[in-house]
mmCIF file of N, CA and C in Angstrom:
data_model
loop_
_atom_site.group_PDB
_atom_site.id
_atom_site.type_symbol
_atom_site.label_atom_id
_atom_site.label_comp_id
_atom_site.label_asym_id
_atom_site.label_seq_id
_atom_site.Cartn_x
_atom_site.Cartn_y
_atom_site.Cartn_z
ATOM 1 N N MET A 573 89.069 113.284 114.390
ATOM 2 C CA MET A 573 88.723 112.158 113.546
ATOM 3 C C MET A 573 88.581 112.646 112.110
ATOM 4 N N ALA A 574 88.983 111.796 111.204
ATOM 5 C CA ALA A 574 88.992 112.192 109.798
ATOM 6 C C ALA A 574 88.194 111.207 108.954
ATOM 7 N N ARG A 575 87.471 111.729 107.979
ATOM 8 C CA ARG A 575 86.778 110.866 107.017
ATOM 9 C C ARG A 575 87.771 110.448 105.949
ATOM 10 N N ARG A 576 87.714 109.184 105.615
ATOM 11 C CA ARG A 576 88.606 108.621 104.606
ATOM 12 C C ARG A 576 87.763 107.915 103.538
ATOM 13 N N PRO A 577 88.302 107.758 102.334
ATOM 14 C CA PRO A 577 87.579 107.007 101.291
ATOM 15 C C PRO A 577 87.321 105.572 101.757
ATOM 16 N N ILE A 578 86.163 105.037 101.421
ATOM 17 C CA ILE A 578 85.778 103.708 101.898
ATOM 18 C C ILE A 578 86.740 102.625 101.430
ATOM 19 N N ASP A 579 87.399 102.811 100.286
ATOM 20 C CA ASP A 579 88.323 101.774 99.811
ATOM 21 C C ASP A 579 89.573 101.660 100.686
ATOM 22 N N THR A 580 89.754 102.569 101.650
ATOM 23 C CA THR A 580 90.890 102.472 102.571
ATOM 24 C C THR A 580 90.488 101.877 103.923
ATOM 25 N N ALA A 581 89.216 101.560 104.096
ATOM 26 C CA ALA A 581 88.726 101.013 105.367
ATOM 27 C C ALA A 581 89.164 99.561 105.544
ATOM 28 N N PRO A 582 89.343 99.127 106.788
ATOM 29 C CA PRO A 582 89.710 97.729 107.030
ATOM 30 C C PRO A 582 88.584 96.777 106.608
ATOM 31 N N LYS A 583 88.957 95.692 105.965
ATOM 32 C CA LYS A 583 87.978 94.702 105.507
ATOM 33 C C LYS A 583 88.199 93.357 106.194
ATOM 34 N N ASP A 584 88.654 93.413 107.439
ATOM 35 C CA ASP A 584 88.952 92.200 108.197
ATOM 36 C C ASP A 584 87.800 91.756 109.095
ATOM 37 N N GLY A 585 86.637 92.373 108.940
ATOM 38 C CA GLY A 585 85.484 92.026 109.758
ATOM 39 C C GLY A 585 85.334 92.902 110.990
ATOM 40 N N SER A 586 86.297 93.780 111.242
ATOM 41 C CA SER A 586 86.195 94.659 112.406
ATOM 42 C C SER A 586 85.123 95.719 112.162
ATOM 43 N N LYS A 587 84.548 96.214 113.245
ATOM 44 C CA LYS A 587 83.500 97.225 113.136
ATOM 45 C C LYS A 587 84.122 98.591 112.909
ATOM 46 N N VAL A 588 83.534 99.328 111.967
ATOM 47 C CA VAL A 588 84.050 100.621 111.540
ATOM 48 C C VAL A 588 82.867 101.584 111.416
ATOM 49 N N GLU A 589 83.069 102.838 111.755
ATOM 50 C CA GLU A 589 82.030 103.836 111.559
ATOM 51 C C GLU A 589 82.092 104.313 110.108
ATOM 52 N N VAL A 590 80.965 104.159 109.391
ATOM 53 C CA VAL A 590 80.926 104.508 107.972
ATOM 54 C C VAL A 590 79.853 105.556 107.700
ATOM 55 N N CYS A 591 80.004 106.242 106.576
ATOM 56 C CA CYS A 591 79.037 107.250 106.130
ATOM 57 C C CYS A 591 78.426 106.762 104.822
ATOM 58 N N TRP A 592 77.099 106.820 104.734
ATOM 59 C CA TRP A 592 76.415 106.329 103.552
ATOM 60 C C TRP A 592 75.115 107.104 103.347
ATOM 61 N N THR A 593 74.604 107.057 102.126
ATOM 62 C CA THR A 593 73.373 107.754 101.772
ATOM 63 C C THR A 593 72.306 106.720 101.454
ATOM 64 N N ASP A 594 71.138 106.834 102.098
ATOM 65 C CA ASP A 594 70.078 105.861 101.841
ATOM 66 C C ASP A 594 69.301 106.223 100.578
ATOM 67 N N ARG A 595 68.331 105.394 100.227
ATOM 68 C CA ARG A 595 67.603 105.583 98.966
ATOM 69 C C ARG A 595 66.764 106.860 98.943
ATOM 70 N N ASP A 596 66.503 107.444 100.124
ATOM 71 C CA ASP A 596 65.764 108.705 100.200
ATOM 72 C C ASP A 596 66.681 109.923 100.173
ATOM 73 N N GLY A 597 67.985 109.675 100.029
ATOM 74 C CA GLY A 597 68.945 110.768 99.995
ATOM 75 C C GLY A 597 69.411 111.230 101.365
ATOM 76 N N GLN A 598 68.993 110.517 102.413
ATOM 77 C CA GLN A 598 69.378 110.860 103.782
ATOM 78 C C GLN A 598 70.800 110.374 104.059
ATOM 79 N N GLU A 599 71.637 111.280 104.546
ATOM 80 C CA GLU A 599 73.015 110.920 104.917
ATOM 81 C C GLU A 599 72.981 110.232 106.284
ATOM 82 N N ASN A 600 73.669 109.099 106.400
ATOM 83 C CA ASN A 600 73.690 108.317 107.633
ATOM 84 C C ASN A 600 75.117 108.039 108.053
ATOM 85 N N GLN A 601 75.298 107.870 109.345
ATOM 86 C CA GLN A 601 76.583 107.441 109.892
ATOM 87 C C GLN A 601 76.273 106.254 110.788
ATOM 88 N N SER A 602 76.859 105.097 110.486
ATOM 89 C CA SER A 602 76.546 103.862 111.190
ATOM 90 C C SER A 602 77.806 103.059 111.448
ATOM 91 N N VAL A 603 77.719 102.193 112.448
ATOM 92 C CA VAL A 603 78.778 101.217 112.666
ATOM 93 C C VAL A 603 78.480 100.040 111.741
ATOM 94 N N ALA A 604 79.462 99.642 110.966
ATOM 95 C CA ALA A 604 79.283 98.557 110.002
ATOM 96 C C ALA A 604 80.546 97.709 109.967
ATOM 97 N N HIS A 605 80.449 96.560 109.304
ATOM 98 C CA HIS A 605 81.642 95.755 109.063
ATOM 99 C C HIS A 605 81.533 95.098 107.699
ATOM 100 N N TYR A 606 82.710 94.888 107.110
ATOM 101 C CA TYR A 606 82.786 94.283 105.785
ATOM 102 C C TYR A 606 82.718 92.773 105.948
ATOM 103 N N ARG A 607 81.866 92.138 105.168
ATOM 104 C CA ARG A 607 81.750 90.678 105.210
ATOM 105 C C ARG A 607 82.149 90.097 103.863
ATOM 106 N N SER A 608 83.206 89.322 103.884
ATOM 107 C CA SER A 608 83.651 88.620 102.683
ATOM 108 C C SER A 608 82.755 87.403 102.469
ATOM 109 N N LEU A 609 82.791 86.842 101.278
ATOM 110 C CA LEU A 609 81.999 85.647 100.991
ATOM 111 C C LEU A 609 82.393 84.513 101.929
ATOM 112 N N GLU A 610 83.676 84.371 102.184
ATOM 113 C CA GLU A 610 84.148 83.318 103.093
ATOM 114 C C GLU A 610 83.560 83.501 104.492
ATOM 115 N N ARG A 611 83.576 84.718 104.996
ATOM 116 C CA ARG A 611 83.042 84.997 106.335
ATOM 117 C C ARG A 611 81.529 84.746 106.383
ATOM 118 N N LEU A 612 80.813 85.137 105.328
ATOM 119 C CA LEU A 612 79.372 84.901 105.274
ATOM 120 C C LEU A 612 79.060 83.408 105.286
ATOM 121 N N ARG A 613 79.787 82.638 104.510
ATOM 122 C CA ARG A 613 79.542 81.194 104.443
ATOM 123 C C ARG A 613 79.857 80.509 105.762
ATOM 124 N N MET A 614 80.842 81.017 106.491
ATOM 125 C CA MET A 614 81.171 80.441 107.800
ATOM 126 C C MET A 614 80.003 80.608 108.774
ATOM 127 N N ALA A 615 79.207 81.653 108.597
ATOM 128 C CA ALA A 615 78.061 81.910 109.471
ATOM 129 C C ALA A 615 76.867 81.022 109.117
ATOM 130 N N GLY A 616 76.930 80.361 107.975
ATOM 131 C CA GLY A 616 75.842 79.498 107.535
ATOM 132 C C GLY A 616 74.904 80.234 106.596
ATOM 133 N N GLY A 617 74.104 79.485 105.891
ATOM 134 C CA GLY A 617 73.156 80.088 104.962
ATOM 135 C C GLY A 617 73.622 79.987 103.524
ATOM 136 N N ASP A 618 72.787 80.474 102.635
ATOM 137 C CA ASP A 618 73.048 80.407 101.201
ATOM 138 C C ASP A 618 73.490 81.785 100.713
ATOM 139 N N TRP A 619 74.802 81.998 100.632
ATOM 140 C CA TRP A 619 75.371 83.289 100.255
ATOM 141 C C TRP A 619 76.073 83.176 98.910
ATOM 142 N N ASP A 620 76.117 84.275 98.174
ATOM 143 C CA ASP A 620 76.914 84.312 96.951
ATOM 144 C C ASP A 620 77.678 85.631 96.898
ATOM 145 N N GLU A 621 78.429 85.821 95.843
ATOM 146 C CA GLU A 621 79.315 86.987 95.712
ATOM 147 C C GLU A 621 78.566 88.317 95.846
ATOM 148 N N ALA A 622 77.305 88.351 95.431
ATOM 149 C CA ALA A 622 76.517 89.587 95.519
ATOM 150 C C ALA A 622 76.259 90.012 96.965
ATOM 151 N N ASP A 623 76.428 89.093 97.908
ATOM 152 C CA ASP A 623 76.181 89.397 99.316
ATOM 153 C C ASP A 623 77.397 89.982 100.028
ATOM 154 N N THR A 624 78.564 89.912 99.415
ATOM 155 C CA THR A 624 79.752 90.475 100.055
ATOM 156 C C THR A 624 79.647 91.994 100.090
ATOM 157 N N GLY A 625 80.206 92.581 101.113
ATOM 158 C CA GLY A 625 80.193 94.038 101.214
ATOM 159 C C GLY A 625 79.997 94.501 102.638
ATOM 160 N N TRP A 626 79.581 95.742 102.768
ATOM 161 C CA TRP A 626 79.409 96.394 104.065
ATOM 162 C C TRP A 626 77.996 96.164 104.586
ATOM 163 N N TRP A 627 77.896 95.734 105.851
ATOM 164 C CA TRP A 627 76.621 95.463 106.497
ATOM 165 C C TRP A 627 76.522 96.275 107.778
ATOM 166 N N ALA A 628 75.322 96.825 108.031
ATOM 167 C CA ALA A 628 75.077 97.613 109.241
ATOM 168 C C ALA A 628 73.685 97.279 109.777
ATOM 169 N N TYR A 629 73.530 97.406 111.096
ATOM 170 C CA TYR A 629 72.198 97.294 111.693
ATOM 171 C C TYR A 629 71.456 98.595 111.420
ATOM 172 N N ILE A 630 70.250 98.479 110.876
ATOM 173 C CA ILE A 630 69.444 99.675 110.644
ATOM 174 C C ILE A 630 68.399 99.846 111.749
ATOM 175 N N ASP A 631 68.195 98.818 112.550
ATOM 176 C CA ASP A 631 67.448 98.898 113.800
ATOM 177 C C ASP A 631 67.988 97.793 114.694
ATOM 178 N N SER A 632 67.367 97.546 115.825
ATOM 179 C CA SER A 632 67.944 96.611 116.793
ATOM 180 C C SER A 632 67.976 95.164 116.322
ATOM 181 N N GLU A 633 67.213 94.829 115.287
ATOM 182 C CA GLU A 633 67.153 93.441 114.829
ATOM 183 C C GLU A 633 67.498 93.245 113.355
ATOM 184 N N THR A 634 67.576 94.301 112.581
ATOM 185 C CA THR A 634 67.686 94.178 111.130
ATOM 186 C C THR A 634 69.028 94.673 110.612
ATOM 187 N N GLN A 635 69.710 93.790 109.881
ATOM 188 C CA GLN A 635 70.944 94.182 109.214
ATOM 189 C C GLN A 635 70.648 94.412 107.736
ATOM 190 N N LYS A 636 71.377 95.354 107.167
ATOM 191 C CA LYS A 636 71.184 95.692 105.762
ATOM 192 C C LYS A 636 72.543 95.869 105.111
ATOM 193 N N LYS A 637 72.642 95.410 103.878
ATOM 194 C CA LYS A 637 73.856 95.667 103.105
ATOM 195 C C LYS A 637 73.786 97.109 102.629
ATOM 196 N N ILE A 638 74.845 97.864 102.873
ATOM 197 C CA ILE A 638 74.877 99.276 102.504
ATOM 198 C C ILE A 638 76.067 99.547 101.592
ATOM 199 N N SER A 639 76.062 100.707 100.978
ATOM 200 C CA SER A 639 77.164 101.127 100.103
ATOM 201 C C SER A 639 77.746 102.433 100.638
ATOM 202 N N PRO A 640 78.620 102.333 101.631
ATOM 203 C CA PRO A 640 79.189 103.555 102.197
ATOM 204 C C PRO A 640 80.150 104.235 101.230
ATOM 205 N N HIS A 641 80.276 105.549 101.370
ATOM 206 C CA HIS A 641 81.203 106.308 100.530
ATOM 207 C C HIS A 641 82.457 106.706 101.293
ATOM 208 N N SER A 642 82.401 106.653 102.631
ATOM 209 C CA SER A 642 83.577 107.001 103.423
ATOM 210 C C SER A 642 83.478 106.335 104.789
ATOM 211 N N TRP A 643 84.569 106.410 105.525
ATOM 212 C CA TRP A 643 84.584 105.884 106.885
ATOM 213 C C TRP A 643 85.309 106.883 107.770
ATOM 214 N N VAL A 644 85.069 106.775 109.077
ATOM 215 C CA VAL A 644 85.647 107.708 110.033
ATOM 216 C C VAL A 644 86.826 107.029 110.711
ATOM 217 N N SER A 645 87.992 107.597 110.507
ATOM 218 C CA SER A 645 89.219 107.076 111.100
ATOM 219 C C SER A 645 89.493 107.816 112.400
ATOM 220 N N ALA A 646 89.948 107.095 113.407
ATOM 221 C CA ALA A 646 90.306 107.720 114.680
ATOM 222 C C ALA A 646 91.625 108.476 114.571
ATOM 223 N N GLU A 647 92.374 108.217 113.511
ATOM 224 C CA GLU A 647 93.660 108.887 113.312
ATOM 225 C C GLU A 647 93.439 110.327 112.876
ATOM 226 N N GLU A 648 94.375 111.182 113.224
ATOM 227 C CA GLU A 648 94.302 112.586 112.825
ATOM 228 C C GLU A 648 94.467 112.711 111.316
ATOM 229 N N ASP A 649 93.791 113.675 110.747
ATOM 230 C CA ASP A 649 93.911 113.967 109.319
ATOM 231 C C ASP A 649 95.284 114.570 109.051
ATOM 232 N N ASP A 650 95.950 114.126 107.997
ATOM 233 C CA ASP A 650 97.298 114.586 107.667
ATOM 234 C C ASP A 650 97.315 115.980 107.047
ATOM 235 N N GLU A 651 96.170 116.473 106.640
ATOM 236 C CA GLU A 651 96.112 117.757 105.921
ATOM 237 C C GLU A 651 96.278 118.932 106.841
#
């Protein structure tokens, strides 16, 4: 498995393993999915452009918007 830049990750709502750093500097690896504004609005609620992005469960009940720096691809690294 290879780490790839986050801008190459699928943004179709599928779940992807991502790598991100929390506010305490702790490196995390989580399953997340990208939510577009359209997808958020389809789920209901009051969403705006600031809510679009990568979301992950940080515990069994809580989702958080995160800023991943890379994602883990199942494809072999070309290098």
